[in-house]
Amino acid sequence: MAGTSPWADAVPAEWWERLAARLIEALVFGIVYYILFIALWAVFRTVGMMDVFGGRLPGVLAWAAAGLGYAGYDWWAHWRHGRTFGKAIMRIRLAPRGVPARALLKRSLVYPGPVMLMGIPVANLVAGMLLFGVGMLILIDKPLERGPHDRLAGTRVVKDLR
């Protein structure tokens, strides 16, 4: 049917389901961050480089690696399965199916991509405000409830009623 939305019959995911999915994923990637931080801290302390960036280098690199890993995982999971493990637990998914990988990459770089900047002083404030802003835009965008990352990719998060 011409002019109809690709998700016209899809039930939108509730904001709290989306938030819960991200919190589940953040818990896992937070653990990855702390493991990386401890390992990098030990390496930099051993080689005598703890004074670089005022002792912040292990944190900066751990945030960058964990953030890059999270954004990469977000892209891959949506491209391959239409959802991440957090979305699978919450029984929600991305619609429509079959979004091009390039569009999903843009989506992942807008959100959760800014997590890569969280270890850099001042940039972490900007990244945090961006992530908060994305969440707020999802709440106020009625009736589609899409964030800028969804609009960029032409997607929407819906309940997985299969």
Tab-separated table of C-alpha atoms in Angstrom:
chain	number	residue	atom	x	y	z
A	1	MET	CA	0.000	0.000	0.000
A	2	ALA	CA	1.549	3.311	-1.071
A	3	GLY	CA	2.191	5.917	1.583
A	4	THR	CA	1.921	3.606	4.585
A	5	SER	CA	4.600	3.414	7.208
A	6	PRO	CA	6.721	0.217	7.299
A	7	TRP	CA	5.737	-0.168	10.962
A	8	ALA	CA	2.110	0.931	10.738
A	9	ASP	CA	0.837	-2.235	12.454
A	10	ALA	CA	3.731	-2.480	14.965
A	11	VAL	CA	3.119	-1.794	18.652
A	12	PRO	CA	5.659	0.785	19.877
A	13	ALA	CA	7.956	-0.181	22.718
A	14	GLU	CA	7.337	1.695	25.946
A	15	TRP	CA	10.008	4.179	27.044
A	16	TRP	CA	10.734	2.128	30.165
A	17	GLU	CA	11.301	-1.020	28.074
A	18	ARG	CA	13.865	0.818	25.972
A	19	LEU	CA	15.506	2.250	29.081
A	20	ALA	CA	15.613	-1.169	30.777
A	21	ALA	CA	17.217	-2.707	27.676
A	22	ARG	CA	19.931	-0.025	27.654
A	23	LEU	CA	20.520	-0.392	31.401
A	24	ILE	CA	20.978	-4.168	31.014
A	25	GLU	CA	23.538	-3.560	28.274
A	26	ALA	CA	25.204	-0.756	30.251
A	27	LEU	CA	25.692	-3.128	33.169
A	28	VAL	CA	27.546	-5.612	30.965
A	29	PHE	CA	29.627	-2.977	29.187
A	30	GLY	CA	30.300	-1.278	32.541
A	31	ILE	CA	31.891	-4.510	33.737
A	32	VAL	CA	33.961	-4.602	30.526
A	33	TYR	CA	35.031	-0.999	31.195
A	34	TYR	CA	36.179	-1.781	34.757
A	35	ILE	CA	38.132	-4.837	33.633
A	36	LEU	CA	39.838	-2.762	30.929
A	37	PHE	CA	40.503	0.079	33.370
A	38	ILE	CA	42.126	-2.208	35.955
A	39	ALA	CA	44.240	-3.928	33.289
A	40	LEU	CA	45.344	-0.627	31.724
A	41	TRP	CA	46.009	0.923	35.126
A	42	ALA	CA	48.273	-2.030	36.004
A	43	VAL	CA	50.121	-1.780	32.680
A	44	PHE	CA	50.646	1.986	32.872
A	45	ARG	CA	51.721	1.789	36.498
A	46	THR	CA	54.205	-0.968	35.650
A	47	VAL	CA	55.801	0.966	32.776
A	48	GLY	CA	55.826	4.263	34.704
A	49	MET	CA	53.325	6.172	32.571
A	50	MET	CA	50.744	6.988	35.233
A	51	ASP	CA	51.421	10.737	35.016
A	52	VAL	CA	50.283	11.008	31.376
A	53	PHE	CA	47.108	13.122	31.218
A	54	GLY	CA	47.296	13.604	34.966
A	55	GLY	CA	46.843	9.902	35.614
A	56	ARG	CA	43.686	9.756	33.473
A	57	LEU	CA	45.094	7.805	30.520
A	58	PRO	CA	43.896	4.349	31.687
A	59	GLY	CA	40.361	5.708	32.157
A	60	VAL	CA	40.343	7.544	28.831
A	61	LEU	CA	41.520	4.463	26.939
A	62	ALA	CA	39.166	2.120	28.822
A	63	TRP	CA	36.154	4.358	28.070
A	64	ALA	CA	37.210	4.668	24.427
A	65	ALA	CA	37.621	0.895	24.031
A	66	ALA	CA	34.412	0.011	25.905
A	67	GLY	CA	32.447	2.720	24.051
A	68	LEU	CA	33.785	1.598	20.693
A	69	GLY	CA	32.964	-1.996	21.621
A	70	TYR	CA	29.428	-1.022	22.669
A	71	ALA	CA	28.795	0.990	19.487
A	72	GLY	CA	30.235	-1.836	17.375
A	73	TYR	CA	28.128	-4.425	19.151
A	74	ASP	CA	25.016	-2.232	18.833
A	75	TRP	CA	25.571	-1.957	15.064
A	76	TRP	CA	26.327	-5.669	14.580
A	77	ALA	CA	23.434	-6.923	16.719
A	78	HIS	CA	20.884	-4.694	14.998
A	79	TRP	CA	22.238	-5.587	11.566
A	80	ARG	CA	22.301	-9.351	12.193
A	81	HIS	CA	19.354	-9.876	14.547
A	82	GLY	CA	17.321	-6.657	14.608
A	83	ARG	CA	17.957	-6.256	18.332
A	84	THR	CA	20.611	-6.320	21.029
A	85	PHE	CA	20.664	-8.715	23.978
A	86	GLY	CA	19.017	-6.052	26.152
A	87	LYS	CA	16.211	-5.666	23.634
A	88	ALA	CA	15.873	-9.459	23.412
A	89	ILE	CA	15.457	-9.699	27.197
A	90	MET	CA	12.837	-6.931	27.105
A	91	ARG	CA	11.135	-8.483	24.038
A	92	ILE	CA	11.519	-5.432	21.828
A	93	ARG	CA	13.204	-5.016	18.435
A	94	LEU	CA	14.030	-2.601	15.677
A	95	ALA	CA	11.553	-2.067	12.849
A	96	PRO	CA	11.451	-2.297	9.939
A	97	ARG	CA	13.475	-5.434	9.357
A	98	GLY	CA	16.345	-5.361	6.888
A	99	VAL	CA	17.635	-1.827	7.507
A	100	PRO	CA	20.890	-1.327	5.542
A	101	ALA	CA	24.093	-1.792	7.545
A	102	ARG	CA	25.255	1.737	6.708
A	103	ALA	CA	22.090	3.292	8.201
A	104	LEU	CA	22.495	1.166	11.327
A	105	LEU	CA	26.125	2.274	11.647
A	106	LYS	CA	25.003	5.915	11.658
A	107	ARG	CA	22.396	5.000	14.284
A	108	SER	CA	25.019	3.358	16.508
A	109	LEU	CA	27.441	6.279	16.216
A	110	VAL	CA	24.787	8.763	17.348
A	111	TYR	CA	23.659	6.503	20.208
A	112	PRO	CA	25.476	4.789	22.023
A	113	GLY	CA	28.604	6.028	20.205
A	114	PRO	CA	29.224	9.071	22.460
A	115	VAL	CA	30.081	6.674	25.307
A	116	MET	CA	33.554	6.574	23.705
A	117	LEU	CA	34.108	10.153	24.898
A	118	MET	CA	33.106	9.613	28.523
A	119	GLY	CA	36.683	9.348	29.795
A	120	ILE	CA	37.819	12.697	28.374
A	121	PRO	CA	37.323	15.686	30.690
A	122	VAL	CA	34.857	18.266	29.298
A	123	ALA	CA	34.021	15.992	26.348
A	124	ASN	CA	32.373	13.687	28.876
A	125	LEU	CA	29.959	16.497	29.789
A	126	VAL	CA	29.025	17.019	26.152
A	127	ALA	CA	28.645	13.259	25.599
A	128	GLY	CA	26.533	12.899	28.731
A	129	MET	CA	24.268	15.776	27.678
A	130	LEU	CA	23.927	14.252	24.202
A	131	LEU	CA	22.951	10.854	25.620
A	132	PHE	CA	20.487	12.497	28.024
A	133	GLY	CA	19.078	14.581	25.172
A	134	VAL	CA	18.522	11.494	23.035
A	135	GLY	CA	16.509	9.944	25.859
A	136	MET	CA	14.447	13.102	26.325
A	137	LEU	CA	13.715	13.359	22.596
A	138	ILE	CA	12.387	9.797	22.649
A	139	LEU	CA	9.997	10.791	25.440
A	140	ILE	CA	8.659	13.915	23.730
A	141	ASP	CA	8.435	12.576	20.166
A	142	LYS	CA	4.770	11.587	20.020
A	143	PRO	CA	3.358	9.328	18.651
A	144	LEU	CA	6.427	7.666	17.067
A	145	GLU	CA	8.749	7.982	20.099
A	146	ARG	CA	11.910	8.027	18.017
A	147	GLY	CA	15.234	9.533	18.964
A	148	PRO	CA	17.582	11.230	16.501
A	149	HIS	CA	19.411	7.920	16.043
A	150	ASP	CA	16.126	6.260	15.002
A	151	ARG	CA	15.242	9.092	12.630
A	152	LEU	CA	18.695	8.952	11.038
A	153	ALA	CA	18.357	5.234	10.335
A	154	GLY	CA	14.631	5.293	9.511
A	155	THR	CA	13.877	2.899	12.373
A	156	ARG	CA	11.595	2.567	15.359
A	157	VAL	CA	11.747	0.320	18.425
A	158	VAL	CA	8.665	-1.877	18.694
A	159	LYS	CA	7.376	-4.736	20.813
A	160	ASP	CA	8.405	-8.155	19.506
A	161	LEU	CA	5.056	-9.929	19.445
A	162	ARG	CA	6.260	-13.048	17.622
